Coordinates of C-alpha atoms and ligand atoms in Angstrom, one line a residue:
M1 CA -0.8 30.1 17.1
A2 CA -0.5 29.9 13.2
R3 CA 1.1 26.8 12.1
D4 CA 4.4 26.9 10.1
R5 CA 3.8 26.0 6.4
V6 CA 6.0 23.2 5.1
Y7 CA 6.4 23.3 1.3
I8 CA 5.7 19.7 -0.3
F9 CA 8.4 19.0 -3.2
D10 CA 7.4 16.0 -5.0
T11 CA 10.2 14.2 -6.8
T12 CA 8.1 11.0 -7.9
L13 CA 8.6 11.9 -11.6
R14 CA 12.4 12.5 -11.4
D15 CA 14.0 10.6 -8.4
G16 CA 11.1 8.2 -8.4
E17 CA 11.1 7.6 -12.0
Q18 CA 15.0 6.7 -11.9
V19 CA 13.9 3.2 -10.6
P20 CA 14.5 0.4 -13.0
G21 CA 11.3 -0.8 -14.7
C22 CA 9.3 2.3 -13.4
Q23 CA 9.6 4.5 -16.5
L24 CA 6.7 6.2 -17.6
N25 CA 5.8 7.8 -20.9
T26 CA 4.8 11.5 -21.5
I27 CA 1.0 10.7 -21.2
E28 CA 1.4 8.8 -17.8
K29 CA 3.7 11.7 -16.5
I30 CA 1.0 14.2 -17.2
E31 CA -1.7 12.0 -15.5
V32 CA 0.6 11.6 -12.2
A33 CA 1.6 15.4 -12.3
K34 CA -2.2 16.4 -12.4
A35 CA -2.9 14.0 -9.8
L36 CA -0.2 15.6 -7.9
E37 CA -1.7 19.2 -8.3
E38 CA -4.9 17.9 -7.2
L39 CA -3.2 16.3 -4.1
G40 CA -1.9 19.8 -3.5
V41 CA 1.8 19.6 -3.8
D42 CA 3.6 22.9 -4.0
I43 CA 6.6 21.9 -6.3
I44 CA 6.7 19.2 -9.0
E45 CA 10.1 18.1 -10.0
A46 CA 9.2 17.1 -13.4
G47 CA 12.4 15.4 -14.8
F48 CA 16.1 15.8 -15.7
P49 CA 15.7 17.3 -19.2
I50 CA 19.2 16.8 -20.4
S51 CA 19.2 13.2 -19.6
S52 CA 16.9 12.3 -22.8
P53 CA 14.5 13.8 -25.2
G54 CA 11.7 12.0 -23.4
D55 CA 12.5 13.7 -20.2
F56 CA 12.7 16.9 -21.7
N57 CA 9.4 16.6 -23.7
S58 CA 7.9 15.4 -20.4
V59 CA 8.9 18.7 -18.6
V60 CA 7.6 20.8 -21.4
E61 CA 4.2 18.9 -21.6
I62 CA 3.9 18.9 -17.9
S63 CA 4.6 22.7 -17.8
K64 CA 1.6 23.2 -20.2
A65 CA -0.7 20.7 -18.4
V66 CA -0.2 21.9 -14.9
S67 CA -0.8 25.4 -13.6
E68 CA -0.8 25.5 -9.7
P69 CA 2.4 23.9 -8.6
V70 CA 6.0 25.2 -9.5
I71 CA 7.5 23.1 -12.0
C72 CA 11.0 22.1 -11.3
A73 CA 13.8 20.5 -13.7
L74 CA 17.0 19.2 -12.4
T75 CA 20.6 19.7 -13.8
R76 CA 24.0 19.2 -12.8
A77 CA 26.3 22.1 -12.3
V78 CA 26.7 22.3 -16.0
K79 CA 26.0 25.0 -18.5
K80 CA 24.6 22.8 -21.1
D81 CA 22.3 21.2 -18.6
I82 CA 21.0 24.5 -17.4
E83 CA 20.3 25.9 -20.7
V84 CA 18.2 22.8 -21.8
A85 CA 16.5 22.8 -18.3
A86 CA 15.6 26.3 -18.9
E87 CA 14.4 25.7 -22.4
S88 CA 12.2 22.8 -21.2
L89 CA 10.2 25.0 -18.6
K90 CA 9.4 27.9 -21.1
F91 CA 5.7 27.1 -20.7
A92 CA 5.9 26.8 -17.0
K93 CA 4.0 29.6 -15.2
R94 CA 6.3 29.3 -12.2
P95 CA 9.6 27.5 -13.2
R96 CA 12.3 26.5 -11.0
I97 CA 16.0 25.1 -11.8
H98 CA 17.4 22.7 -9.4
T99 CA 21.1 22.6 -9.8
G100 CA 23.8 21.4 -7.7
I101 CA 27.1 19.6 -7.1
G102 CA 28.6 16.9 -4.7
T103 CA 30.0 18.2 -1.4
S104 CA 31.1 15.3 0.5
Y105 CA 34.8 13.9 0.6
Y106 CA 33.8 11.2 -1.5
H107 CA 32.1 13.2 -4.2
I108 CA 34.8 16.1 -4.2
Y109 CA 37.8 13.8 -4.4
H110 CA 36.5 10.5 -6.0
K111 CA 33.7 11.6 -8.2
L112 CA 34.4 14.9 -9.3
N113 CA 38.3 14.8 -9.1
S114 CA 38.2 18.4 -7.6
N115 CA 38.9 20.1 -4.3
P116 CA 36.6 22.0 -1.9
D117 CA 37.3 25.6 -3.1
E118 CA 36.6 24.7 -6.8
I119 CA 33.5 22.9 -5.9
I120 CA 32.0 26.0 -4.3
Q121 CA 33.1 28.1 -7.4
R122 CA 31.3 25.7 -9.8
G123 CA 28.3 25.7 -7.6
V124 CA 28.2 29.5 -7.7
E125 CA 28.7 29.7 -11.3
A126 CA 25.7 27.1 -11.9
V127 CA 23.4 29.1 -9.8
K128 CA 24.2 32.4 -11.2
Y129 CA 23.7 31.0 -14.8
A130 CA 20.5 29.3 -13.7
K131 CA 19.5 32.6 -12.2
S132 CA 20.1 34.3 -15.7
F133 CA 17.2 32.2 -16.8
V134 CA 14.7 31.8 -13.9
E135 CA 14.2 33.8 -10.6
D136 CA 13.6 30.6 -8.6
V137 CA 16.9 28.6 -8.5
E138 CA 17.4 25.6 -5.8
F139 CA 20.8 24.1 -5.1
Y140 CA 21.6 20.8 -4.0
A141 CA 24.8 19.9 -2.1
E142 CA 24.7 16.2 -3.2
D143 CA 25.7 13.8 -0.3
A144 CA 25.2 16.6 2.3
G145 CA 24.4 13.7 4.8
R146 CA 28.0 12.9 4.7
S147 CA 29.7 16.2 4.0
E148 CA 31.4 18.1 6.8
N149 CA 29.0 20.9 8.3
K150 CA 31.7 23.6 8.5
Y151 CA 32.3 23.1 4.9
L152 CA 28.4 23.0 4.2
V153 CA 28.0 26.4 5.8
R154 CA 30.6 27.8 3.4
V155 CA 28.9 26.2 0.6
V156 CA 25.2 27.4 1.6
E157 CA 26.2 30.9 2.3
A158 CA 28.1 31.3 -1.2
M159 CA 25.0 29.7 -3.0
I160 CA 22.6 32.2 -1.3
D161 CA 24.8 35.1 -2.2
A162 CA 24.7 33.8 -5.7
G163 CA 20.9 33.9 -5.7
A164 CA 19.8 30.5 -4.6
T165 CA 16.2 30.7 -3.0
V166 CA 16.2 27.2 -1.7
I167 CA 18.9 25.0 -0.4
N168 CA 18.4 21.3 -0.5
I169 CA 20.7 19.2 1.9
P170 CA 20.2 15.7 0.6
D171 CA 21.1 12.4 2.3
T172 CA 22.0 11.1 -0.9
T173 CA 23.1 7.8 0.5
G174 CA 20.4 7.5 3.3
Y175 CA 23.4 7.2 5.8
T176 CA 22.4 9.6 8.6
L177 CA 20.7 9.1 11.8
P178 CA 17.6 11.4 12.6
D179 CA 19.4 13.1 15.4
E180 CA 22.5 13.7 13.1
Y181 CA 20.4 15.0 10.1
G182 CA 18.5 17.3 12.6
K183 CA 21.5 18.7 14.1
K184 CA 23.0 19.3 10.5
I185 CA 19.9 21.4 9.7
K186 CA 20.3 23.4 12.8
Y187 CA 23.9 23.9 12.4
L188 CA 23.2 25.5 9.0
V189 CA 20.3 27.6 10.6
D190 CA 22.5 28.8 13.3
H191 CA 25.9 29.2 11.2
V192 CA 25.1 30.4 7.9
P193 CA 24.8 34.2 8.0
N194 CA 22.3 34.6 5.2
I195 CA 20.1 31.7 5.9
H196 CA 16.9 33.9 6.3
K197 CA 17.3 34.7 2.6
A198 CA 16.4 30.9 1.5
I199 CA 14.4 28.0 2.4
L200 CA 16.3 24.8 3.6
S201 CA 15.1 21.7 2.0
T202 CA 15.3 18.0 3.2
H203 CA 15.8 15.1 0.5
C204 CA 16.4 11.9 2.4
H205 CA 17.0 8.6 1.0
N206 CA 15.7 5.5 2.7
D207 CA 18.8 3.0 2.5
L208 CA 18.6 2.4 6.3
G209 CA 14.9 3.0 6.6
M210 CA 15.2 6.3 8.2
A211 CA 14.0 8.8 5.4
T212 CA 10.9 9.7 7.1
A213 CA 12.5 10.2 10.4
N214 CA 15.2 12.0 9.1
T215 CA 13.0 14.3 7.2
M216 CA 11.0 15.1 10.1
S217 CA 14.0 15.6 12.2
G218 CA 15.0 18.2 9.6
V219 CA 11.9 19.8 9.6
I220 CA 11.7 20.1 13.5
N221 CA 15.1 21.6 13.3
G222 CA 14.2 24.4 10.7
A223 CA 13.9 23.0 7.1
R224 CA 10.5 24.3 5.6
Q225 CA 10.7 22.2 2.4
V226 CA 10.6 18.4 2.2
E227 CA 11.6 16.3 -1.0
V228 CA 9.2 13.4 -1.2
T229 CA 7.7 10.8 -3.3
V230 CA 4.6 9.0 -3.6
N231 CA 4.7 5.5 -1.9
G232 CA 8.4 6.4 -1.0
I233 CA 9.6 5.1 -4.5
G234 CA 12.9 5.9 -5.4
E235 CA 16.4 4.6 -6.3
R236 CA 17.6 1.6 -4.1
A237 CA 15.4 1.8 -1.0
G238 CA 13.5 4.7 -2.1
N239 CA 13.1 8.3 -1.1
T240 CA 11.1 9.8 1.9
S241 CA 7.4 9.0 1.4
L242 CA 5.1 11.9 0.9
E243 CA 1.9 10.2 2.4
E244 CA 4.0 9.5 5.6
V245 CA 5.5 13.1 6.2
A246 CA 1.9 14.7 5.3
M247 CA 0.2 12.6 7.8
I248 CA 2.8 13.0 10.6
M249 CA 2.2 16.7 10.3
K250 CA -1.5 16.5 10.4
S251 CA -1.6 13.9 13.3
R252 CA 1.0 15.4 15.3
K253 CA -0.4 18.8 16.0
H254 CA 2.0 19.8 18.6
L255 CA 4.6 20.0 16.1
N256 CA 2.7 23.2 14.6
L257 CA 3.4 22.3 11.1
V258 CA 1.1 22.2 8.3
S259 CA 1.2 21.3 4.6
N260 CA -1.0 21.8 1.6
I261 CA -1.7 18.5 0.9
N262 CA -5.3 17.2 0.7
P263 CA -5.3 14.0 2.5
K264 CA -8.4 12.7 0.8
K265 CA -6.6 12.3 -2.4
I266 CA -3.6 10.3 -0.9
Y267 CA -4.9 7.0 -1.4
R268 CA -5.9 7.6 -5.0
T269 CA -2.8 9.1 -5.9
S270 CA -0.9 6.3 -4.4
R271 CA -2.7 3.6 -6.3
L272 CA -2.3 5.7 -9.6
V273 CA 1.3 6.0 -9.1
S274 CA 1.7 2.2 -8.2
T275 CA -0.3 1.0 -11.2
L276 CA 1.2 3.3 -13.7
M277 CA 5.0 2.6 -12.5
R278 CA 4.0 -1.0 -12.0
M279 CA 5.4 -1.0 -8.7
P280 CA 3.4 -2.8 -6.0
I281 CA 3.0 -1.1 -2.6
Q282 CA 4.3 -3.4 0.1
P283 CA 1.2 -4.7 2.2
N284 CA 2.3 -3.2 5.5
K285 CA 3.5 0.3 4.1
A286 CA 2.3 3.0 6.4
I287 CA -0.6 5.0 5.3
V288 CA -1.5 3.4 1.9
G289 CA -0.6 -0.4 2.4
R290 CA -3.2 -3.0 1.9
N291 CA -3.0 -3.5 5.8
A292 CA -2.7 -0.1 7.0
F293 CA -6.1 -0.1 8.1
A294 CA -6.8 -4.0 8.4
H295 CA -7.2 -5.7 11.7
S296 CA -6.9 -9.3 11.9
S297 CA -6.4 -10.4 15.6
G298 CA -9.5 -11.0 17.7
I299 CA -8.4 -8.7 20.5
H300 CA -7.8 -5.8 18.0
Q301 CA -10.9 -6.5 16.1
D302 CA -13.1 -6.4 19.1
G303 CA -11.2 -3.1 20.3
V304 CA -11.9 -1.6 16.9
L305 CA -15.4 -2.4 16.6
K306 CA -16.0 -1.0 20.2
R307 CA -14.2 2.4 19.3
R308 CA -12.0 2.9 16.1
E309 CA -9.5 4.9 18.0
N310 CA -8.7 2.1 20.2
Y311 CA -6.5 0.7 17.5
E312 CA -6.3 3.4 14.8
I313 CA -4.5 6.8 15.1
I314 CA -5.9 7.9 11.6
N315 CA -9.4 7.5 10.4
P316 CA -9.0 5.7 7.1
K317 CA -11.5 8.1 5.5
T318 CA -9.0 10.9 6.1
V319 CA -6.8 9.5 3.5
G320 CA -9.4 8.4 1.1
V321 CA -9.7 4.8 2.0
S322 CA -13.4 4.0 2.6
E323 CA -13.2 2.2 5.8
S324 CA -11.0 -0.2 8.1
S325 CA -11.0 -3.9 7.2
I326 CA -11.6 -6.5 9.7
L327 CA -9.8 -9.5 8.4
L328 CA -11.5 -12.8 9.3
T329 CA -8.8 -15.2 9.9
A330 CA -8.5 -18.2 12.6
R331 CA -7.5 -15.6 15.1
S332 CA -10.7 -13.5 14.8
G333 CA -13.3 -13.6 17.6
R334 CA -17.1 -13.9 17.6
A335 CA -17.4 -10.0 17.4
A336 CA -15.7 -9.7 14.2
L337 CA -17.7 -12.6 12.9
K338 CA -21.1 -11.2 13.9
H339 CA -20.2 -7.8 12.6
R340 CA -19.2 -9.0 9.3
L341 CA -22.3 -11.3 9.0
E342 CA -24.6 -8.4 10.1
K343 CA -22.9 -6.3 7.2
L344 CA -24.0 -9.0 4.9
G345 CA -27.5 -8.9 6.2
Y346 CA -27.4 -12.0 8.5
T347 CA -28.5 -11.8 12.1
F348 CA -28.5 -15.0 14.2
T349 CA -29.4 -15.7 17.8
K350 CA -26.5 -16.3 20.1
A351 CA -26.7 -20.2 19.9
A352 CA -26.9 -19.9 16.1
L353 CA -24.0 -17.6 15.9
D354 CA -22.0 -20.2 18.1
T355 CA -22.6 -22.8 15.6
I356 CA -21.4 -20.9 12.7
Y357 CA -18.5 -19.6 14.6
H358 CA -17.4 -23.2 15.2
E359 CA -17.5 -24.0 11.5
F360 CA -15.9 -20.7 10.7
V361 CA -12.9 -21.5 13.0
K362 CA -12.6 -24.9 11.3
L363 CA -12.7 -23.2 7.9
A364 CA -10.4 -20.6 8.8
D365 CA -7.8 -23.1 10.1
S366 CA -7.6 -24.7 6.5
K367 CA -7.8 -21.3 4.8
K368 CA -5.8 -18.2 5.3
E369 CA -8.6 -15.6 5.2
I370 CA -12.5 -16.0 5.1
I371 CA -14.0 -14.0 2.5
D372 CA -17.5 -12.8 2.2
E373 CA -18.6 -15.5 -0.1
D374 CA -17.3 -18.2 2.3
L375 CA -19.5 -16.3 5.1
K376 CA -22.4 -16.6 2.9
V377 CA -21.9 -20.2 2.6
L378 CA -21.3 -20.8 6.2
A379 CA -24.4 -18.7 7.0
G380 CA -26.7 -20.5 4.5
A381 CA -25.3 -24.0 5.6
S382 CA -26.0 -23.5 9.1
A383 CA -29.5 -22.2 8.5
R384 CA -30.1 -25.3 6.5
D385 CA -28.4 -27.4 9.3
I386 CA -30.6 -26.3 11.9
R387 CA -33.8 -27.5 9.9
R388 CA -32.1 -30.8 8.9
N389 CA -33.0 -34.1 10.5
L390 CA -29.8 -35.8 8.9
H391 CA -26.4 -34.8 10.0
L392 CA -23.0 -36.3 8.8
H393 CA -20.8 -37.2 11.7
K394 CA -17.8 -39.1 10.2
L395 CA -16.6 -39.7 6.7
Q396 CA -13.5 -41.9 5.8
V397 CA -12.6 -42.8 2.4
V398 CA -9.9 -45.1 1.0
C399 CA -9.2 -44.5 -2.6
G400 CA -6.1 -43.9 -5.1
K401 CA -4.6 -45.5 -8.0
G402 CA -4.9 -49.5 -8.0
T403 CA -7.6 -49.7 -5.1
T404 CA -11.2 -50.0 -5.1
P405 CA -12.7 -47.0 -3.5
V406 CA -14.3 -47.6 -0.1
A407 CA -16.0 -45.2 2.2
S408 CA -17.5 -45.6 5.7
V409 CA -20.1 -43.0 6.9
T410 CA -21.4 -42.4 10.2
M411 CA -24.4 -40.2 10.2
E412 CA -27.2 -39.1 12.6
W413 CA -30.9 -39.8 11.7
D414 CA -33.6 -38.1 13.8
G415 CA -31.1 -38.4 16.8
V416 CA -29.9 -42.1 16.0
C417 CA -26.4 -42.9 14.8
H418 CA -26.0 -45.2 12.0
T419 CA -22.7 -46.5 10.2
A420 CA -22.5 -48.0 6.7
T421 CA -19.6 -48.9 4.4
A422 CA -19.8 -49.2 0.8
E423 CA -17.8 -49.4 -2.5
G424 CA -18.1 -47.2 -5.6
N425 CA -16.3 -46.2 -8.7
G426 CA -14.8 -43.4 -7.1
P427 CA -14.6 -41.7 -3.4
V428 CA -17.8 -39.7 -4.1
D429 CA -19.6 -42.4 -5.5
A430 CA -18.6 -44.9 -2.4
S431 CA -19.6 -42.3 0.1
I432 CA -23.0 -41.6 -1.4
N433 CA -23.5 -45.4 -1.7
A434 CA -22.8 -45.6 2.1
V435 CA -25.4 -42.9 2.8
K436 CA -28.0 -44.7 0.4
E437 CA -27.2 -47.9 2.6
I438 CA -28.3 -46.2 5.7
L439 CA -31.2 -44.4 4.2
K440 CA -32.6 -47.1 2.0
K441 CA -34.3 -44.8 -0.3
K442 CA -34.4 -45.3 -4.2
V443 CA -33.1 -42.0 -5.7
K444 CA -31.5 -40.6 -8.7
I445 CA -28.9 -37.9 -8.9
E446 CA -29.9 -35.8 -11.9
E447 CA -27.4 -32.9 -11.4
F448 CA -23.9 -32.7 -9.6
L449 CA -21.9 -29.7 -9.9
I450 CA -18.6 -28.8 -8.1
Q451 CA -17.4 -25.2 -8.1
A452 CA -14.4 -23.5 -6.6
I453 CA -15.3 -20.3 -4.8
T454 CA -12.3 -18.3 -5.5
R455 CA -8.9 -19.4 -7.1
G456 CA -6.3 -21.0 -4.4
S457 CA -6.0 -24.8 -3.8
D458 CA -7.0 -24.0 -0.1
D459 CA -10.4 -22.5 -1.2
L460 CA -14.0 -23.9 -0.5
G461 CA -15.4 -25.9 -2.9
K462 CA -19.3 -25.6 -3.6
V463 CA -21.4 -28.5 -4.4
H464 CA -24.8 -28.3 -6.0
M465 CA -27.0 -31.4 -6.2
Q466 CA -30.1 -32.2 -7.6
V467 CA -31.9 -35.6 -6.5
E468 CA -35.0 -37.3 -8.1
H469 CA -37.4 -39.3 -5.8
K470 CA -40.7 -40.5 -7.2
G471 CA -40.9 -37.8 -9.9
T472 CA -39.9 -35.0 -7.6
V473 CA -36.5 -33.2 -7.7
F474 CA -34.8 -32.1 -4.5
Y475 CA -32.2 -29.6 -4.3
G476 CA -29.2 -29.8 -2.0
F477 CA -26.1 -27.8 -1.4
S478 CA -22.8 -27.7 0.6
A479 CA -19.5 -26.2 0.8
S480 CA -16.2 -27.5 2.2
T481 CA -12.4 -27.2 1.7
D482 CA -12.9 -31.1 1.1
I483 CA -14.9 -31.6 -1.8
I484 CA -15.7 -35.2 -1.0
T485 CA -17.2 -34.1 2.3
A486 CA -19.1 -31.2 0.6
S487 CA -20.4 -33.7 -2.0
V488 CA -21.9 -36.1 0.6
E489 CA -23.3 -33.1 2.7
A490 CA -25.2 -31.8 -0.5
F491 CA -26.5 -35.2 -1.1
I492 CA -27.6 -35.4 2.6
D493 CA -28.9 -31.9 2.4
S494 CA -31.2 -33.1 -0.3
M495 CA -32.1 -36.7 1.3
S496 CA -33.1 -34.7 4.3
Q497 CA -36.2 -33.3 2.4
I498 CA -37.0 -37.0 1.5
V499 CA -36.8 -39.0 4.6
Ligands
KIV1 O1 19.7 12.1 -3.9 C1 20.1 13.2 -4.4 O2 21.3 13.9 -3.8 C2 19.6 13.9 -5.4 C3 19.9 15.2 -5.9 C4 20.1 14.9 -7.4 C5 18.9 16.2 -5.5 O3 18.5 13.2 -5.8
ZN2 ZN1 17.7 11.7 -4.5

């Protein structure tokens, strides 16, 4: 059975761009419009031309730059708005004027100071006037979510008679429940006599977090256009998110709905909009959030590594994300650690992996996430540790302003434990003196370099050390979230090559 086509009307550049701080200049808007064209949207709402010369100019330039999608301009049910919108669309190959008026009790009496009949008359005049400029006219019944269904039937019938090709039923305040919104659309489908002459459109805001659910309910009940924004950006809590609706239709085949969106371009477009609008994407945002394909608990990681579908309903590659990520945290298991080490080119025996896992868990407890750099250090340290005849067991340091630093070291040397205590001019010096006390070797530290691996105060510190003994220089290395321990371990690493 052929699937029903749902038209994607993108309003990122109009409703989305109304968000404070998200304003784009014309060049940036053209870049977004071109990305939307590549993504496969059917209609681009390019702006509200009467609102500013910048918006007017953007609609003009987008009309020139983009050829596939319909270019739409918003107006109020006001003659001057419609004239300016028509003028801004003069280069558009497929222009659409989107005009409308409030139809809820609040809007009719408390915003427009009017009455229901007059609202219909003003809407009809606006649609007819828009129709004198362009063939394709969309009408919005603002705050339709809170408008009476019986009154909406009158409004919609009159607008279609006046020539509207698309009727938009906005849930302007994001108030309706999915069931209510779906019933509203169905009520219109069942009661407006000329409804077959127009397409019904959803336009849902997210004030109660139900924009996507409401939109889908609208489509399931007969709407065939959805008004959406990339990343769901928009006034207050935002609009319906394009990527969510597109992927619901793609993933839930039994709905028998299809859009023209090329899912492979979703991630790229999402990043572009987020960057240009300086609007970060919440990490747990469906489809495009940083964590949308990231697995952090051991059980899930093991499941995903056995078969991706165990915990993923969408292949990340489908939406242009290269692969799922396995986040290494204190909750990760051996399977995830092994997988990541193998990706980095390390293979270990089961026993060696156990040792690294032990170190990994200790590190993960002191750090939020283990990155590849940390793993390289752990893997390298473990390989060296297996070769070494010296092992640090315990290090205790007393230091601070007004005290003489003292360190007590317990270490194993060829299987025998030794303890020594020493003073120094600082905690590292005291600790190294204690090690020297045990090993009784004459050595000179030629170079001592401490480096942080990344940025946070919880990060690993790397220590490189060069120790000279009888004219030969030995290199030692270690890393730890505790730089004093790392320094002593680096010293021991070099000393293990001497003793
Ligand atoms: O939310 C809304 O009602 C709107 C209309 C102007 C379409 O954005
Ligand atoms: Zn809106």
